[in-house]
Structure formats: C-alpha cells, structure tokens
PDB file of C-alpha atoms and ligand atoms in Angstrom:
ATOM      1  CA  UNK A   1       0.000   0.000   0.000  1.00 98.00           C
ATOM      2  CA  UNK A   2       1.866   2.984  -1.313  1.00 98.00           C
ATOM      3  CA  UNK A   3       0.421   5.444   1.204  1.00 98.00           C
ATOM      4  CA  UNK A   4       1.679   3.373   4.144  1.00 98.00           C
ATOM      5  CA  UNK A   5       5.010   2.561   2.504  1.00 98.00           C
ATOM      6  CA  UNK A   6       5.660   6.239   1.803  1.00 98.00           C
ATOM      7  CA  UNK A   7       4.797   7.117   5.385  1.00 98.00           C
ATOM      8  CA  UNK A   8       7.156   4.477   6.747  1.00 98.00           C
ATOM      9  CA  UNK A   9       9.975   5.829   4.597  1.00 98.00           C
ATOM     10  CA  UNK A  10       9.203   9.398   5.684  1.00 98.00           C
ATOM     11  CA  UNK A  11       8.434   8.991   9.398  1.00 98.00           C
ATOM     12  CA  UNK A  12       9.551   5.490  10.401  1.00 98.00           C
ATOM     13  CA  UNK A  13      12.736   5.312  12.463  1.00 98.00           C
ATOM     14  CA  UNK A  14      14.876   2.205  12.281  1.00 98.00           C
ATOM     15  CA  UNK A  15      16.230   1.937  15.809  1.00 97.00           C
ATOM     16  CA  UNK A  16      18.208  -1.242  15.221  1.00 96.00           C
ATOM     17  CA  UNK A  17      18.298  -4.290  12.952  1.00 97.00           C
ATOM     18  CA  UNK A  18      15.018  -5.476  14.418  1.00 96.00           C
ATOM     19  CA  UNK A  19      12.953  -2.489  15.598  1.00 97.00           C
ATOM     20  CA  UNK A  20      11.135   0.086  13.528  1.00 98.00           C
ATOM     21  CA  UNK A  21       9.701   2.974  15.513  1.00 98.00           C
ATOM     22  CA  UNK A  22       6.384   4.226  14.144  1.00 98.00           C
ATOM     23  CA  UNK A  23       5.261   6.179  17.187  1.00 98.00           C
ATOM     24  CA  UNK A  24       4.257   9.261  15.260  1.00 98.00           C
ATOM     25  CA  UNK A  25       1.519   7.620  13.171  1.00 98.00           C
ATOM     26  CA  UNK A  26       0.684   4.123  14.523  1.00 98.00           C
ATOM     27  CA  UNK A  27       1.841   3.269  18.036  1.00 97.00           C
ATOM     28  CA  UNK A  28       1.519   6.460  20.072  1.00 98.00           C
ATOM     29  CA  UNK A  29       0.096   9.301  18.010  1.00 98.00           C
ATOM     30  CA  UNK A  30      -2.297   7.746  15.498  1.00 98.00           C
ATOM     31  CA  UNK A  31      -2.976   9.091  12.001  1.00 98.00           C
ATOM     32  CA  UNK A  32      -6.663   8.290  11.690  1.00 98.00           C
ATOM     33  CA  UNK A  33      -6.882   9.364   8.060  1.00 98.00           C
ATOM     34  CA  UNK A  34      -4.224   6.779   7.249  1.00 98.00           C
ATOM     35  CA  UNK A  35      -6.027   4.196   9.429  1.00 98.00           C
ATOM     36  CA  UNK A  36      -9.261   4.904   7.574  1.00 98.00           C
ATOM     37  CA  UNK A  37      -7.546   4.312   4.227  1.00 98.00           C
ATOM     38  CA  UNK A  38      -6.058   1.095   5.602  1.00 99.00           C
ATOM     39  CA  UNK A  39      -9.533   0.009   6.697  1.00 98.00           C
ATOM     40  CA  UNK A  40     -10.836   0.597   3.179  1.00 98.00           C
ATOM     41  CA  UNK A  41      -8.029  -1.459   1.643  1.00 98.00           C
ATOM     42  CA  UNK A  42      -8.541  -4.454   3.960  1.00 98.00           C
ATOM     43  CA  UNK A  43     -12.318  -4.237   3.492  1.00 98.00           C
ATOM     44  CA  UNK A  44     -11.989  -4.186  -0.290  1.00 98.00           C
ATOM     45  CA  UNK A  45      -9.877  -7.350  -0.200  1.00 98.00           C
ATOM     46  CA  UNK A  46     -12.117  -9.268   2.203  1.00 98.00           C
ATOM     47  CA  UNK A  47     -15.570  -7.861   1.361  1.00 98.00           C
ATOM     48  CA  UNK A  48     -16.823 -10.971  -0.449  1.00 98.00           C
ATOM     49  CA  UNK A  49     -15.490 -13.491   2.056  1.00 98.00           C
ATOM     50  CA  UNK A  50     -18.427 -13.456   4.450  1.00 98.00           C
ATOM     51  CA  UNK A  51     -16.485 -11.936   7.360  1.00 98.00           C
ATOM     52  CA  UNK A  52     -18.647 -11.834  10.489  1.00 98.00           C
ATOM     53  CA  UNK A  53     -16.241 -10.164  12.941  1.00 98.00           C
ATOM     54  CA  UNK A  54     -12.905  -8.360  12.846  1.00 99.00           C
ATOM     55  CA  UNK A  55     -10.528  -9.365  15.634  1.00 99.00           C
ATOM     56  CA  UNK A  56      -7.550  -7.423  16.862  1.00 98.00           C
ATOM     57  CA  UNK A  57      -5.109  -7.468  19.740  1.00 98.00           C
ATOM     58  CA  UNK A  58      -4.884  -4.540  22.104  1.00 96.00           C
ATOM     59  CA  UNK A  59      -3.662  -1.881  21.695  1.00 96.00           C
ATOM     60  CA  UNK A  60      -2.117  -0.715  18.435  1.00 97.00           C
ATOM     61  CA  UNK A  61      -4.257  -2.951  16.224  1.00 98.00           C
ATOM     62  CA  UNK A  62      -7.444  -1.273  17.396  1.00 98.00           C
ATOM     63  CA  UNK A  63      -7.447   1.772  15.107  1.00 98.00           C
ATOM     64  CA  UNK A  64      -6.950  -0.045  11.787  1.00 98.00           C
ATOM     65  CA  UNK A  65      -9.251  -2.878  12.899  1.00 99.00           C
ATOM     66  CA  UNK A  66     -11.985  -0.387  13.809  1.00 98.00           C
ATOM     67  CA  UNK A  67     -11.985   1.221  10.379  1.00 98.00           C
ATOM     68  CA  UNK A  68     -11.874  -2.191   8.693  1.00 99.00           C
ATOM     69  CA  UNK A  69     -14.850  -3.416  10.725  1.00 99.00           C
ATOM     70  CA  UNK A  70     -16.740  -0.207  10.049  1.00 98.00           C
ATOM     71  CA  UNK A  71     -16.212  -0.598   6.306  1.00 98.00           C
ATOM     72  CA  UNK A  72     -17.282  -4.260   6.418  1.00 98.00           C
ATOM     73  CA  UNK A  73     -20.278  -3.447   8.650  1.00 98.00           C
ATOM     74  CA  UNK A  74     -19.356  -6.041  11.282  1.00 98.00           C
ATOM     75  CA  UNK A  75     -18.344  -5.841  14.965  1.00 98.00           C
ATOM     76  CA  UNK A  76     -14.740  -5.460  16.079  1.00 98.00           C
ATOM     77  CA  UNK A  77     -13.542  -7.638  18.941  1.00 98.00           C
ATOM     78  CA  UNK A  78     -10.440  -6.650  20.944  1.00 98.00           C
ATOM     79  CA  UNK A  79      -8.488  -9.593  22.291  1.00 98.00           C
ATOM     80  CA  UNK A  80      -7.242  -8.737  25.785  1.00 96.00           C
ATOM     81  CA  UNK A  81      -3.783  -9.246  27.173  1.00 95.00           C
ATOM     82  CA  UNK A  82      -4.062 -10.457  30.745  1.00 91.00           C
ATOM     83  CA  UNK A  83      -1.039 -10.914  32.958  1.00 80.00           C
ATOM     84  CA  UNK A  84      -2.360 -14.085  34.547  1.00 77.00           C
ATOM     85  CA  UNK A  85      -5.073 -16.646  34.008  1.00 77.00           C
ATOM     86  CA  UNK A  86      -8.218 -14.909  35.232  1.00 70.00           C
ATOM     87  CA  UNK A  87     -11.026 -17.259  34.488  1.00 65.00           C
ATOM     88  CA  UNK A  88     -13.990 -14.996  35.112  1.00 69.00           C
ATOM     89  CA  UNK A  89     -16.911 -16.276  33.092  1.00 77.00           C
ATOM     90  CA  UNK A  90     -16.504 -18.339  30.007  1.00 92.00           C
ATOM     91  CA  UNK A  91     -13.239 -17.355  28.307  1.00 95.00           C
ATOM     92  CA  UNK A  92     -10.684 -18.804  25.929  1.00 96.00           C
ATOM     93  CA  UNK A  93      -7.045 -18.114  26.718  1.00 96.00           C
ATOM     94  CA  UNK A  94      -3.679 -18.876  25.210  1.00 96.00           C
ATOM     95  CA  UNK A  95      -0.228 -17.932  26.455  1.00 96.00           C
ATOM     96  CA  UNK A  96       1.793 -15.571  24.251  1.00 97.00           C
ATOM     97  CA  UNK A  97       5.480 -14.748  24.512  1.00 94.00           C
ATOM     98  CA  UNK A  98       6.553 -11.526  22.818  1.00 91.00           C
ATOM     99  CA  UNK A  99      10.148 -11.916  21.710  1.00 85.00           C
ATOM    100  CA  UNK A 100      10.360  -8.260  20.693  1.00 86.00           C
ATOM    101  CA  UNK A 101       9.189  -6.933  24.046  1.00 86.00           C
ATOM    102  CA  UNK A 102      10.267  -9.816  26.254  1.00 89.00           C
ATOM    103  CA  UNK A 103       6.786 -10.056  27.767  1.00 90.00           C
ATOM    104  CA  UNK A 104       4.380 -12.851  28.456  1.00 94.00           C
ATOM    105  CA  UNK A 105       0.605 -12.652  28.675  1.00 95.00           C
ATOM    106  CA  UNK A 106      -2.612 -14.612  28.388  1.00 96.00           C
ATOM    107  CA  UNK A 107      -4.415 -13.592  25.211  1.00 97.00           C
ATOM    108  CA  UNK A 108      -8.055 -13.682  26.200  1.00 96.00           C
ATOM    109  CA  UNK A 109     -11.397 -13.885  24.382  1.00 97.00           C
ATOM    110  CA  UNK A 110     -14.803 -14.036  26.002  1.00 96.00           C
ATOM    111  CA  UNK A 111     -16.879 -16.910  24.659  1.00 96.00           C
ATOM    112  CA  UNK A 112     -19.688 -14.356  24.193  1.00 96.00           C
ATOM    113  CA  UNK A 113     -17.894 -12.806  21.229  1.00 98.00           C
ATOM    114  CA  UNK A 114     -17.251 -15.876  19.107  1.00 98.00           C
ATOM    115  CA  UNK A 115     -19.763 -18.333  17.702  1.00 97.00           C
ATOM    116  CA  UNK A 116     -19.504 -21.578  15.800  1.00 97.00           C
ATOM    117  CA  UNK A 117     -19.288 -20.724  12.114  1.00 97.00           C
ATOM    118  CA  UNK A 118     -17.926 -17.194  12.659  1.00 98.00           C
ATOM    119  CA  UNK A 119     -15.600 -16.058   9.873  1.00 98.00           C
ATOM    120  CA  UNK A 120     -12.884 -13.882  11.314  1.00 99.00           C
ATOM    121  CA  UNK A 121     -10.484 -11.352   9.835  1.00 99.00           C
ATOM    122  CA  UNK A 122      -7.579 -10.706  12.222  1.00 99.00           C
ATOM    123  CA  UNK A 123      -5.901  -7.285  11.961  1.00 98.00           C
ATOM    124  CA  UNK A 124      -2.680  -6.269  13.728  1.00 98.00           C
ATOM    125  CA  UNK A 125      -0.060  -3.559  13.384  1.00 98.00           C
ATOM    126  CA  UNK A 126       3.176  -5.608  13.297  1.00 98.00           C
ATOM    127  CA  UNK A 127       4.027  -9.132  12.247  1.00 98.00           C
ATOM    128  CA  UNK A 128       7.351 -10.291  13.664  1.00 97.00           C
ATOM    129  CA  UNK A 129       7.448 -13.910  14.799  1.00 97.00           C
ATOM    130  CA  UNK A 130       3.730 -14.459  14.429  1.00 98.00           C
ATOM    131  CA  UNK A 131       3.149 -15.235  18.109  1.00 97.00           C
ATOM    132  CA  UNK A 132       0.240 -12.841  18.585  1.00 98.00           C
ATOM    133  CA  UNK A 133      -1.472 -13.667  15.285  1.00 98.00           C
ATOM    134  CA  UNK A 134      -1.097 -17.418  15.854  1.00 98.00           C
ATOM    135  CA  UNK A 135      -2.567 -16.988  19.325  1.00 98.00           C
ATOM    136  CA  UNK A 136      -5.486 -14.988  17.954  1.00 98.00           C
ATOM    137  CA  UNK A 137      -6.161 -17.725  15.374  1.00 98.00           C
ATOM    138  CA  UNK A 138      -6.028 -20.362  18.091  1.00 98.00           C
ATOM    139  CA  UNK A 139      -8.682 -18.529  20.145  1.00 98.00           C
ATOM    140  CA  UNK A 140     -10.929 -18.181  17.085  1.00 98.00           C
ATOM    141  CA  UNK A 141     -10.678 -21.917  16.489  1.00 98.00           C
ATOM    142  CA  UNK A 142     -11.231 -22.761  20.171  1.00 97.00           C
ATOM    143  CA  UNK A 143     -14.514 -20.858  19.819  1.00 97.00           C
ATOM    144  CA  UNK A 144     -15.570 -22.796  16.726  1.00 98.00           C
ATOM    145  CA  UNK A 145     -14.831 -20.011  14.232  1.00 98.00           C
ATOM    146  CA  UNK A 146     -12.444 -19.932  11.296  1.00 98.00           C
ATOM    147  CA  UNK A 147      -9.779 -17.421  10.310  1.00 98.00           C
ATOM    148  CA  UNK A 148     -10.406 -16.150   6.806  1.00 98.00           C
ATOM    149  CA  UNK A 149      -7.409 -13.860   6.723  1.00 98.00           C
ATOM    150  CA  UNK A 150      -4.752 -12.055   8.713  1.00 99.00           C
ATOM    151  CA  UNK A 151      -4.222  -8.414   7.779  1.00 99.00           C
ATOM    152  CA  UNK A 152      -0.968  -6.794   8.849  1.00 99.00           C
ATOM    153  CA  UNK A 153       0.136  -3.186   8.530  1.00 99.00           C
ATOM    154  CA  UNK A 154       3.894  -3.774   8.770  1.00 98.00           C
ATOM    155  CA  UNK A 155       5.449  -7.177   8.244  1.00 98.00           C
ATOM    156  CA  UNK A 156       9.085  -7.660   9.143  1.00 98.00           C
ATOM    157  CA  UNK A 157       9.798 -10.137   6.379  1.00 98.00           C
ATOM    158  CA  UNK A 158      13.208 -11.041   7.793  1.00 98.00           C
ATOM    159  CA  UNK A 159      11.465 -12.644  10.777  1.00 97.00           C
ATOM    160  CA  UNK A 160       9.579 -15.899  10.657  1.00 97.00           C
ATOM    161  CA  UNK A 161       5.969 -14.787  11.263  1.00 98.00           C
ATOM    162  CA  UNK A 162       4.694 -14.797   7.694  1.00 98.00           C
ATOM    163  CA  UNK A 163       6.066 -18.263   6.954  1.00 98.00           C
ATOM    164  CA  UNK A 164       4.704 -19.605  10.208  1.00 98.00           C
ATOM    165  CA  UNK A 165       1.189 -18.302   9.476  1.00 98.00           C
ATOM    166  CA  UNK A 166       1.205 -19.419   5.857  1.00 98.00           C
ATOM    167  CA  UNK A 167       2.517 -22.866   6.800  1.00 98.00           C
ATOM    168  CA  UNK A 168      -0.446 -23.120   9.172  1.00 98.00           C
ATOM    169  CA  UNK A 169      -2.742 -22.418   6.203  1.00 98.00           C
ATOM    170  CA  UNK A 170      -3.682 -18.778   6.851  1.00 98.00           C
ATOM    171  CA  UNK A 171      -3.931 -16.098   4.174  1.00 98.00           C
ATOM    172  CA  UNK A 172      -1.662 -13.195   5.137  1.00 98.00           C
ATOM    173  CA  UNK A 173      -2.180  -9.722   3.669  1.00 98.00           C
ATOM    174  CA  UNK A 174       0.627  -7.310   4.548  1.00 98.00           C
ATOM    175  CA  UNK A 175       0.313  -3.686   3.474  1.00 98.00           C
ATOM    176  CA  UNK A 176       4.032  -3.033   3.883  1.00 98.00           C
ATOM    177  CA  UNK A 177       6.869  -5.545   4.037  1.00 98.00           C
ATOM    178  CA  UNK A 178      10.281  -4.759   5.441  1.00 98.00           C
ATOM    179  CA  UNK A 179      13.138  -6.694   3.902  1.00 98.00           C
ATOM    180  CA  UNK A 180      15.875  -5.263   6.095  1.00 98.00           C
ATOM    181  CA  UNK A 181      16.426  -2.810   8.899  1.00 98.00           C
ATOM    182  CA  UNK A 182      19.640  -1.245  10.024  1.00 96.00           C
ATOM    183  CA  UNK A 183      20.156   1.782  12.230  1.00 94.00           C
ATOM    184  CA  UNK A 184      18.611   4.722  10.354  1.00 94.00           C
ATOM    185  CA  UNK A 185      17.761   2.669   7.243  1.00 97.00           C
ATOM    186  CA  UNK A 186      14.626   0.853   6.108  1.00 98.00           C
ATOM    187  CA  UNK A 187      14.507  -1.409   3.055  1.00 98.00           C
ATOM    188  CA  UNK A 188      11.098  -2.447   1.776  1.00 98.00           C
ATOM    189  CA  UNK A 189      10.186  -5.404  -0.376  1.00 98.00           C
ATOM    190  CA  UNK A 190       7.047  -5.859  -2.477  1.00 98.00           C
ATOM    191  CA  UNK A 191       3.898  -5.785  -0.366  1.00 98.00           C
ATOM    192  CA  UNK A 192       0.710  -7.836  -0.906  1.00 97.00           C
ATOM    193  CA  UNK A 193      -1.341  -4.759  -1.777  1.00 96.00           C
TER     194      UNK A 193
HETATM  195  P1  LIG B   1       4.785 -11.444  17.021  1.00 77.91           P
HETATM  196  O1  LIG B   1       3.479 -11.403  17.716  1.00 77.91           O
HETATM  197  O2  LIG B   1       4.679 -11.292  15.539  1.00 77.91           O
HETATM  198  O3  LIG B   1       5.578 -12.667  17.396  1.00 77.91           O
HETATM  199  O4  LIG B   1       5.613 -10.196  17.489  1.00 77.91           O
HETATM  200  P2  LIG B   1       6.420  -9.962  18.831  1.00 77.91           P
HETATM  201  O5  LIG B   1       5.831 -10.797  19.924  1.00 77.91           O
HETATM  202  O6  LIG B   1       7.862 -10.112  18.545  1.00 77.91           O
HETATM  203  O7  LIG B   1       6.080  -8.449  19.108  1.00 77.91           O
HETATM  204  C1  LIG B   1       4.948  -8.126  19.803  1.00 77.91           C
HETATM  205  C2  LIG B   1       4.853  -6.680  20.151  1.00 77.91           C
HETATM  206  O8  LIG B   1       5.954  -5.921  19.684  1.00 77.91           O
HETATM  207  C3  LIG B   1       3.641  -6.046  19.507  1.00 77.91           C
HETATM  208  O9  LIG B   1       3.223  -4.977  20.320  1.00 77.91           O
HETATM  209  C4  LIG B   1       4.205  -5.501  18.216  1.00 77.91           C
HETATM  210  O10 LIG B   1       3.396  -4.474  17.707  1.00 77.91           O
HETATM  211  C5  LIG B   1       5.520  -4.990  18.706  1.00 77.91           C
HETATM  212  N1  LIG B   1       6.537  -4.928  17.665  1.00 77.91           N
HETATM  213  C6  LIG B   1       7.149  -5.961  17.036  1.00 77.91           C
HETATM  214  N2  LIG B   1       8.081  -5.498  16.204  1.00 77.91           N
HETATM  215  C7  LIG B   1       8.041  -4.156  16.284  1.00 77.91           C
HETATM  216  C8  LIG B   1       8.767  -3.115  15.640  1.00 77.91           C
HETATM  217  O11 LIG B   1       9.669  -3.322  14.825  1.00 77.91           O
HETATM  218  N3  LIG B   1       8.414  -1.858  15.986  1.00 77.91           N
HETATM  219  C9  LIG B   1       7.440  -1.571  16.877  1.00 77.91           C
HETATM  220  N4  LIG B   1       7.159  -0.281  17.115  1.00 77.91           N
HETATM  221  N5  LIG B   1       6.751  -2.519  17.519  1.00 77.91           N
HETATM  222  C10 LIG B   1       7.053  -3.802  17.208  1.00 77.91           C
HETATM  223  P3  LIG B   1       2.230  -5.225  21.486  1.00 77.91           P
HETATM  224  O12 LIG B   1       2.906  -5.868  22.634  1.00 77.91           O
HETATM  225  O13 LIG B   1       1.057  -5.983  20.958  1.00 77.91           O
HETATM  226  O14 LIG B   1       1.841  -3.788  21.928  1.00 77.91           O
HETATM  227  P4  LIG B   1       0.881  -2.703  21.321  1.00 77.91           P
HETATM  228  O15 LIG B   1       1.765  -1.698  20.652  1.00 77.91           O
HETATM  229  O16 LIG B   1      -0.057  -3.330  20.333  1.00 77.91           O
HETATM  230  O17 LIG B   1       0.173  -2.221  22.507  1.00 77.91           O
END
C-alpha cells in the first residue's frame, strides 16, 4: 500500500536491525486518516469473504481494525492481554510470549464474542514472529470459528511470522513488508497490496 510505505519511509525510524519505531503515526500518536484508508483497503480485499467479525489485539491494532470493521459493517472484537489466568466467566485463553518486548501474557477472548461458524479477519499492526497472530487464530478456532485472513500493517519479512502463518494455512495480507532494517535505514520489499 503505497500510502503506508511512503509514510514508513518518511516517518519510520529504524532503531536497530530489528525495531522500527512508528510512534508518530501508529503506536503512540495515530494518524486516523491513514487508518481509515487502511480500513478501506482491507475491506476491499475481504468484502466478499463473508467476514462476520474483525478481531484485533490490544492496543495498536485497534485503530486499523476499527476502520476495517466499520467498512465491512461487522463488529470489532479486541483480544485482551491479561497478565495471569483470570477465568472470570466463560473465556478462551492462550499464552503468548513476545520476543520483541520480552513479555508474556494470556491472550483472552470471552466466549460471548465468538460463535460456531464465525468467519474472522484478524488485523494487527506488526508481524514479527507471528506469536500474537497465531494466538489470535487459536482462540478463534477454540470458539468454533475460522480465520479467513490475517491483515498486517507492517510485516518484518526477515522474521519468521509470515512463513509460520502461511505454513499453518492462513492467508496473510501485509500492506508493507520490510526486507531489512539497520540503524537509520529501512529497506522495503514488495507488499501484498
Ligand atoms: P509477534 O506477535 O509477531 O511474534 O511479534 P512480537 O511478539 O515479537 O512483538 C509483539 C509486540 O511488539 C507487539 O506490540 C508488536 O506491535 C511490537 N513490535 C514488534 N516489532 C516491532 C517493531 O519493529 N516496531 C514496533 N514499534 N513494535 C514492534 P504489542 O505488545 O502488541 O503492543 P501494542 O503496541 O499493540 O500495545
């Protein structure tokens, strides 16, 4: 997606060989006009796939997921990150380890917001090792739904997430794909859109 790629090249900051800082338009300050355009792009790709809910993982996936859900006319569900197993009510949980942040949490979905036969589009900001997206897919399947696609804003193609998700049979749509990062330098490769 040219608009996002151009913005990454203009405002993204490569902090190291693994971390791209996008605080000024995705992770801290949020450019809602850009998020709205992103929502339109994901919706145009998935509009005929019978999506019933858009799932995302708190917190930075919420803005693009909201605009995608709005465009598709379906609810958005925010998967929660809980620090421990808190089994209040009927919930599905799976443990996630973030290699980038060195954190560990229980990704949590209330059984109220997934039904057998649900067709889910998962949206998230970054794809690194695919831990969060794989966890989201697992929760969907625990609830009897299926994952129709996984939409990513920025894929770090030098990490294993995309391969992991595709090997598991999921369709991955990345709006920007980073081939290489080095301090102060971002190299993109061809995106899916
Ligand atoms: P994975 O799910 O693909 O395996 O990714 P990983 O655990 O390695 O990273 C998870 C967290 O780190 C996510 O944030 C993700 O957005 C963030 N992240 C990964 N790579 C980068 C990067 O290069 N730059 C930035 N800015 N963030 C990155 P999170 O814990 O879900 O937090 P939130 O921002 O959504 O609240």
